[in-house]
GROMACS .gro file of C-alpha atoms in nm:
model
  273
    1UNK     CA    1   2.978  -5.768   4.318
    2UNK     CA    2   2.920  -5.735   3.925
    3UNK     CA    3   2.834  -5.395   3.839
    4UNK     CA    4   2.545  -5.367   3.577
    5UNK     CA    5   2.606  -5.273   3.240
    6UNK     CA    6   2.368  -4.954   3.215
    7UNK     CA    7   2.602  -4.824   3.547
    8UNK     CA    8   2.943  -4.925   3.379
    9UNK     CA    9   2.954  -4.683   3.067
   10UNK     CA   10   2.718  -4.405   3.064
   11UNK     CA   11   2.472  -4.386   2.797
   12UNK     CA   12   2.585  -4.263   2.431
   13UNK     CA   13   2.444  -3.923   2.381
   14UNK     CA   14   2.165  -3.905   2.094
   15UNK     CA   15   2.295  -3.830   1.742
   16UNK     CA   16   2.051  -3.533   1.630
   17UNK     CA   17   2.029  -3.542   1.248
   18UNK     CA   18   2.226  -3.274   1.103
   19UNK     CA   19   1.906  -3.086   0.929
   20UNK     CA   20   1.756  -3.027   1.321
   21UNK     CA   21   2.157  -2.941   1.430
   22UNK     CA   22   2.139  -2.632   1.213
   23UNK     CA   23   1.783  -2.536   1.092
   24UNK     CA   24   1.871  -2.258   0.966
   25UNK     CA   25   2.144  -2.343   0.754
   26UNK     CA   26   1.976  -2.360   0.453
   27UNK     CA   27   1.768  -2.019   0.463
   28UNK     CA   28   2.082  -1.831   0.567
   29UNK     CA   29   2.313  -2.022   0.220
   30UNK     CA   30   2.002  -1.917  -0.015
   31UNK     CA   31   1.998  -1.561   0.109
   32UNK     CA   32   2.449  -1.495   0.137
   33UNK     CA   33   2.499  -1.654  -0.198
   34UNK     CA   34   2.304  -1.411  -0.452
   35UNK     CA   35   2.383  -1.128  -0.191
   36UNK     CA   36   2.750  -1.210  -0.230
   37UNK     CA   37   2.691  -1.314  -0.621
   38UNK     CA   38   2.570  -0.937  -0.606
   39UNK     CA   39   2.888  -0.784  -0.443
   40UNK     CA   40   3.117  -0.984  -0.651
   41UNK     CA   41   2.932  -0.827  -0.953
   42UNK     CA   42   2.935  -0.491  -0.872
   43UNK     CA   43   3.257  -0.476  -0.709
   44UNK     CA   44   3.394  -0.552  -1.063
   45UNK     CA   45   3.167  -0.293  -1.209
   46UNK     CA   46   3.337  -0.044  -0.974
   47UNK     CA   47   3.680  -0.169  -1.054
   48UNK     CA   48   3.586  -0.187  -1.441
   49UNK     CA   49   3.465   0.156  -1.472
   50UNK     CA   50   3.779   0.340  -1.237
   51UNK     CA   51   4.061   0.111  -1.390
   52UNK     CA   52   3.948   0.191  -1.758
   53UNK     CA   53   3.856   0.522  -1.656
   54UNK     CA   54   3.506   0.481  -1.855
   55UNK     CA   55   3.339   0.834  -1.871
   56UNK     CA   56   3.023   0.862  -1.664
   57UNK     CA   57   2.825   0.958  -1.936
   58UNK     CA   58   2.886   0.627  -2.099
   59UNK     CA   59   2.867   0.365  -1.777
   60UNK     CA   60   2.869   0.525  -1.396
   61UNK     CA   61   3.027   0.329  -1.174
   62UNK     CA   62   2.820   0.171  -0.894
   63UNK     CA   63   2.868   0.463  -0.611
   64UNK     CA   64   2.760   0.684  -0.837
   65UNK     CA   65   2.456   0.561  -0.894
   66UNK     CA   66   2.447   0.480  -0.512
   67UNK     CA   67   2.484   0.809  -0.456
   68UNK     CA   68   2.224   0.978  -0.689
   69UNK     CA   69   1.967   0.764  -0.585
   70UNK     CA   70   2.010   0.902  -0.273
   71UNK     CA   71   2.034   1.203  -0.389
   72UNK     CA   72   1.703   1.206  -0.624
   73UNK     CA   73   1.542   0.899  -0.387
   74UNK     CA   74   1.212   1.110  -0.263
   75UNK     CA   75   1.158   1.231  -0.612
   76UNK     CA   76   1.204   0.867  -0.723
   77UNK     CA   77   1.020   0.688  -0.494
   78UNK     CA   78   0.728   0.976  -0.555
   79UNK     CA   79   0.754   0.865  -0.941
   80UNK     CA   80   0.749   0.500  -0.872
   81UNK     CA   81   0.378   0.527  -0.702
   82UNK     CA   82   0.236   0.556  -1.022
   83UNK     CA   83   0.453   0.228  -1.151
   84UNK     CA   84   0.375   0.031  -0.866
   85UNK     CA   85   0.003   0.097  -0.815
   86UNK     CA   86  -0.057   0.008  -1.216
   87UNK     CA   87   0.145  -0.270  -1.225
   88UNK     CA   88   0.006  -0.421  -0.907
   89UNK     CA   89  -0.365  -0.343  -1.079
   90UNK     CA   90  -0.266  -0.558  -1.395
   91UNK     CA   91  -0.099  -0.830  -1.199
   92UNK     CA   92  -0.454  -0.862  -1.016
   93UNK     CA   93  -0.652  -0.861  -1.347
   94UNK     CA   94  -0.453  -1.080  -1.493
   95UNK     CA   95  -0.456  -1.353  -1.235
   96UNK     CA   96  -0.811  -1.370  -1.196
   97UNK     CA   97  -0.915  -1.373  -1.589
   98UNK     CA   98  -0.644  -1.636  -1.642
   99UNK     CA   99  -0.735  -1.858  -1.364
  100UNK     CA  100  -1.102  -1.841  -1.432
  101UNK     CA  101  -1.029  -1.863  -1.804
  102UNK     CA  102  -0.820  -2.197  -1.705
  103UNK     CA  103  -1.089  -2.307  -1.507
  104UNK     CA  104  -1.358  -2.294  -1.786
  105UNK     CA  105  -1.122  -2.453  -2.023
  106UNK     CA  106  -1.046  -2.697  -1.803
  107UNK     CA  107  -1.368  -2.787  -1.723
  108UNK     CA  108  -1.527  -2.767  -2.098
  109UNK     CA  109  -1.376  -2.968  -2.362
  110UNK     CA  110  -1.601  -2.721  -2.609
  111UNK     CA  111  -1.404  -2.425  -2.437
  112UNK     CA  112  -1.095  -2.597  -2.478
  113UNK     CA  113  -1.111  -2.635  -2.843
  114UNK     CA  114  -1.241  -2.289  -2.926
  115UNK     CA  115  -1.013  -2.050  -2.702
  116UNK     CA  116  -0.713  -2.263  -2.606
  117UNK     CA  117  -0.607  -2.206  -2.941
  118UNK     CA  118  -0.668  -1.878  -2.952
  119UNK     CA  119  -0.522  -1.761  -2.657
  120UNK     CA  120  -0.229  -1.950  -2.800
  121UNK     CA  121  -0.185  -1.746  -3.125
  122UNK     CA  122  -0.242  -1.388  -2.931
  123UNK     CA  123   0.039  -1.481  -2.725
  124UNK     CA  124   0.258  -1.531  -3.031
  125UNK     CA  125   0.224  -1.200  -3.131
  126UNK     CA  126   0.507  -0.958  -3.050
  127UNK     CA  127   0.369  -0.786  -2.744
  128UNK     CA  128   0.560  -0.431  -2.840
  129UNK     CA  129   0.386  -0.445  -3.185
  130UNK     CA  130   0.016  -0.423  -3.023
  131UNK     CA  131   0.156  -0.142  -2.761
  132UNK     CA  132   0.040   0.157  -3.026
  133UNK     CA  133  -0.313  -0.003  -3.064
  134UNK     CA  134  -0.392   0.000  -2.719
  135UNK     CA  135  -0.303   0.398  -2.729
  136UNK     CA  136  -0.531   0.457  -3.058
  137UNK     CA  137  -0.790   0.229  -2.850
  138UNK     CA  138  -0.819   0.342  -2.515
  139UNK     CA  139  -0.588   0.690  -2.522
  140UNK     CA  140  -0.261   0.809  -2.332
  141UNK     CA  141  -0.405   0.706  -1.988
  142UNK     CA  142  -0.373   0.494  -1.722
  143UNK     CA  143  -0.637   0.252  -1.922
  144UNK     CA  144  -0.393   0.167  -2.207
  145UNK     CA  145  -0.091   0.081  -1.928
  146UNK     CA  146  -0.331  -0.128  -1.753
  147UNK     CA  147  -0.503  -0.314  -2.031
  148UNK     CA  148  -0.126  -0.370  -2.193
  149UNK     CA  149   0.012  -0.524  -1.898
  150UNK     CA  150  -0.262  -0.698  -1.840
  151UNK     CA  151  -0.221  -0.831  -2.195
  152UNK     CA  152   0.124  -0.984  -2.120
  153UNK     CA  153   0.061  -1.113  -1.797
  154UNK     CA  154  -0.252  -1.303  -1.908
  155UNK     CA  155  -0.111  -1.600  -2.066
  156UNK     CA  156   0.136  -1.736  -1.778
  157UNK     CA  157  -0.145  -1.758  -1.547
  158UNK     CA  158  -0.363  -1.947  -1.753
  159UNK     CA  159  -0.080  -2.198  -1.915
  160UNK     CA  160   0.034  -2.278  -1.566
  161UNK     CA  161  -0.308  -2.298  -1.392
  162UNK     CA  162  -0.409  -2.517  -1.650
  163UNK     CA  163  -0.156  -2.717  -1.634
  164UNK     CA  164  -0.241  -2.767  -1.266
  165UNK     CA  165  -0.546  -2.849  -1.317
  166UNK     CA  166  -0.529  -3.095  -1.579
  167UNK     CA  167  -0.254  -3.279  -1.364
  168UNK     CA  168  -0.471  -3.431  -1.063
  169UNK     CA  169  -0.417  -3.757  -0.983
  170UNK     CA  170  -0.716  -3.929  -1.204
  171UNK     CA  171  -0.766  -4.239  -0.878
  172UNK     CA  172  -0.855  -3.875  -0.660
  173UNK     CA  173  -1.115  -3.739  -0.935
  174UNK     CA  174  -1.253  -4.129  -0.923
  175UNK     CA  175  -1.289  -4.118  -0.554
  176UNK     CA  176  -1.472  -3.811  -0.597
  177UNK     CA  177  -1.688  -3.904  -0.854
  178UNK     CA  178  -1.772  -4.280  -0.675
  179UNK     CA  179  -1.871  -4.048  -0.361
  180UNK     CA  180  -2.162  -3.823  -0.554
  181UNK     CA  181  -1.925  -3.533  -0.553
  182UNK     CA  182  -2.065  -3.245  -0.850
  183UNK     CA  183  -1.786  -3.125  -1.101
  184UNK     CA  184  -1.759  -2.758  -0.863
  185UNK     CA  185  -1.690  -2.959  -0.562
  186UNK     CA  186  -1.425  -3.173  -0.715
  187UNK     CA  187  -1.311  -2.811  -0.844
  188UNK     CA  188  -1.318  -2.634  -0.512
  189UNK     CA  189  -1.184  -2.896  -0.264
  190UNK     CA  190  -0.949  -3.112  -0.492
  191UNK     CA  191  -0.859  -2.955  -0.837
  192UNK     CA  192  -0.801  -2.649  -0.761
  193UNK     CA  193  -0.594  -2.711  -0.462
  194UNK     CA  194  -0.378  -2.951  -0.604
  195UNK     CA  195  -0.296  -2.677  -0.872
  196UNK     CA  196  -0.225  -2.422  -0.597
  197UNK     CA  197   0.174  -2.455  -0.677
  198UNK     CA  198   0.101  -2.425  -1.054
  199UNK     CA  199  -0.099  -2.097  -0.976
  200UNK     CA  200   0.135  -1.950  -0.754
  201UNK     CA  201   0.441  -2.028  -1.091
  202UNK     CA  202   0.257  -1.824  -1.345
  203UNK     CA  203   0.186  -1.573  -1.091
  204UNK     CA  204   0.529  -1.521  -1.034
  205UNK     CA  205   0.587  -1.461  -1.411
  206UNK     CA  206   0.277  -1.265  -1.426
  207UNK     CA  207   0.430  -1.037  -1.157
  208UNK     CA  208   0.711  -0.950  -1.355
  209UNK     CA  209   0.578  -0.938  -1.758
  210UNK     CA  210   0.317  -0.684  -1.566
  211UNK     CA  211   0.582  -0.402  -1.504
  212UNK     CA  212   0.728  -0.508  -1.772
  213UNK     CA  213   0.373  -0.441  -1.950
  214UNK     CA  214   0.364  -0.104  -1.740
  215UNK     CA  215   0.701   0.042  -1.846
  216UNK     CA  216   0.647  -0.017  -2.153
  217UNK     CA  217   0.310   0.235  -2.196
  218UNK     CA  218   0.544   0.462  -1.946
  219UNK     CA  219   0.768   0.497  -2.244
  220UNK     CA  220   0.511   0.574  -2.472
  221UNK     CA  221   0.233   0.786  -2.321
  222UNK     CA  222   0.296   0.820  -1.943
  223UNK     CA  223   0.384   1.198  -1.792
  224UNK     CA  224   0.500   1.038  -1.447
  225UNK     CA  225   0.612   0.697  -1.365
  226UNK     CA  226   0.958   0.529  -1.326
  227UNK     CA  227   0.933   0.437  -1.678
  228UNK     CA  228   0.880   0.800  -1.826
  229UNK     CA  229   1.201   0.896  -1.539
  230UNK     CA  230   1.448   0.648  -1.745
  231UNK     CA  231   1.316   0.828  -2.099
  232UNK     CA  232   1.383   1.168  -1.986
  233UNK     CA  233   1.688   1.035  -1.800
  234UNK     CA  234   1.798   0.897  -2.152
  235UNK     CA  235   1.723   1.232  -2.354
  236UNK     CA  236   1.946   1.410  -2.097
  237UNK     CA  237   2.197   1.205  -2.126
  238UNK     CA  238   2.176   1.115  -1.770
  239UNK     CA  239   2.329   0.764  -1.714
  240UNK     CA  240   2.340   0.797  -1.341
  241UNK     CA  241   1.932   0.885  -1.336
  242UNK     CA  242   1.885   0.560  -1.553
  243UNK     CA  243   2.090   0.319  -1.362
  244UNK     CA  244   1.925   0.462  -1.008
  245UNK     CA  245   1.576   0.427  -1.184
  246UNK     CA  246   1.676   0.062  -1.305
  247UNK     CA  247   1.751  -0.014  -0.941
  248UNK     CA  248   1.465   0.112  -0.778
  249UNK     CA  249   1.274  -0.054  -1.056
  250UNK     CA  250   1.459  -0.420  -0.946
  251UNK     CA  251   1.371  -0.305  -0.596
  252UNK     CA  252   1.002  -0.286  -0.653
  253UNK     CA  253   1.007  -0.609  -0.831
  254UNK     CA  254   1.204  -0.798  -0.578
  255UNK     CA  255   0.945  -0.688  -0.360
  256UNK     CA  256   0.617  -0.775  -0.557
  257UNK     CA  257   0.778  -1.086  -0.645
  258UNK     CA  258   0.871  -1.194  -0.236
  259UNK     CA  259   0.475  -1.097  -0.167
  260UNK     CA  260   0.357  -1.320  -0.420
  261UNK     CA  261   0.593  -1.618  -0.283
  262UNK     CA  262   0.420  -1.504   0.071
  263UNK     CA  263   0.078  -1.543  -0.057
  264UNK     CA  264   0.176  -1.878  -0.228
  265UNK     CA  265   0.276  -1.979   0.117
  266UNK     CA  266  -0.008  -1.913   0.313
  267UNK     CA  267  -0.243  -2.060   0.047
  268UNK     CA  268  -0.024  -2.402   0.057
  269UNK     CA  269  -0.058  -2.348   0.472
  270UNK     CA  270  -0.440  -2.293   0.428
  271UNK     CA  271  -0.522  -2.588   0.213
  272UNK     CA  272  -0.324  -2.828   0.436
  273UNK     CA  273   0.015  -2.809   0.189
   0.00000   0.00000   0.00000
């Protein structure tokens, strides 16, 4: 009696592509390699500094900024509320005047042609030449720090959200348009989502020309701030202070910058991208 062919051999076992074999294969290479990028660096650093015996006062070696950070780390992280909280403020600011600036040029071929340029030549300007005439302005305050970093974190929104906005696909906007849909509809429920990745990239540079906006009035005016700690650090001599201020600095920017990358994800989940 023949046997049938699906009892003969059993069945060949499904070949799962290799993406669903391991998922996670790609988050866990993106987060080793600059982590071990990182070692690598300062593993050097450490060898560097105890092979040519370099002084601390000139370059501390890695552990010893390790270990005054520990050391000074509630005093830091005190000092760094002040840092944070500003540049946090300015980052804010700045995103919404540049994407409603963006908008309204966007939108207004008049408003295009009388700020677009504008905003253009301000941004040429050295930033650190303006930094005094914010203090004569507005004082030694938080308001200068704000209104600086503000300043510098103004023009990546508004290039990139532009840019976003300008680059719908034109068949969409004629869909809209052959539907009865106003200009603030298209805006709201096609334009500006389709720009949401363009928003999200000069927030991301906003995020980080902020502190850098907000350490740069710490150096001039500020009695407190993570800023002011690497200038008195500096007049001490203090490399150690500096390099542990530097780090917690990178800390608090890693983790403004991972928030903003958060927020960028939920608003692709929310509009369906």
């Amino acid at each position: 009696m023949a046997i049938p062919d699906t009892l003969a051999s059993p069945a060949p076992a499904p070949v799962l592509p290799r993406g669903r074999l391991l998922p996670w294969r790609g988050t866990l290479r993106r987060i080793l390699l600059p982590l071990v990028t990182a070692a690598l660096v300062l593993g050097l650093w450490e060898a560097l500094v105890r092979l040519r015996g370099i002084s601390p006062a000139l370059l501390p070696s890695p552990s010893a900024v390790a270990e005054r950070l520990v050391a000074t780390g509630p005093f830091l992280l005190g000092q760094a509320v002040p840092t944070t909280l500003e540049t946090v403020a300015g980052f804010l600011i700045a995103l919404v005047l540049g994407t409603g600036l963006a908008v309204l040029v966007s939108a207004s071929r008049l408003a295009r042609e009388a700020l677009y340029p504008n905003v253009v030549f301000f941004q040429l300007i050295p930033k650190i030449a303006l930094a005094p005439l914010f203090i004569v302005w507005l004082g030694i305050g938080t308001g200068s720090r704000l209104t600086f970093a503000v300043f510098i974190a103004f023009f990546p929104v508004v290039i990139a959200t532009l840019a976003g906005l300008d680059g719908v696909d034109r068949d969409l906007l004629r869909l809209c348009r052959s539907v009865g849909a106003g200009a603030w509809r298209t805006y709201l429920h096609v334009r500006f989502p389709a720009a949401i990745p363009h928003v999200f990239a000069g927030a991301k540079i906003a995020i980080t020309f902020a502190m850098i906006g907000v350490i740069v009035g710490e150096f001039i005016t500020a009695q407190a701030g993570l800023g002011y700690m690497i200038l008195f650090a500096a007049s001490q001599a203090d490399m150690a202070l500096i390099f542990a201020s530097i780090a917690l600095l990178c800390g608090i920017g890693l983790g403004l910058y991972a928030l903003t990358a958060l927020a960028e994800r939920v608003a692709l989940r929310w509009y369906g991208g």
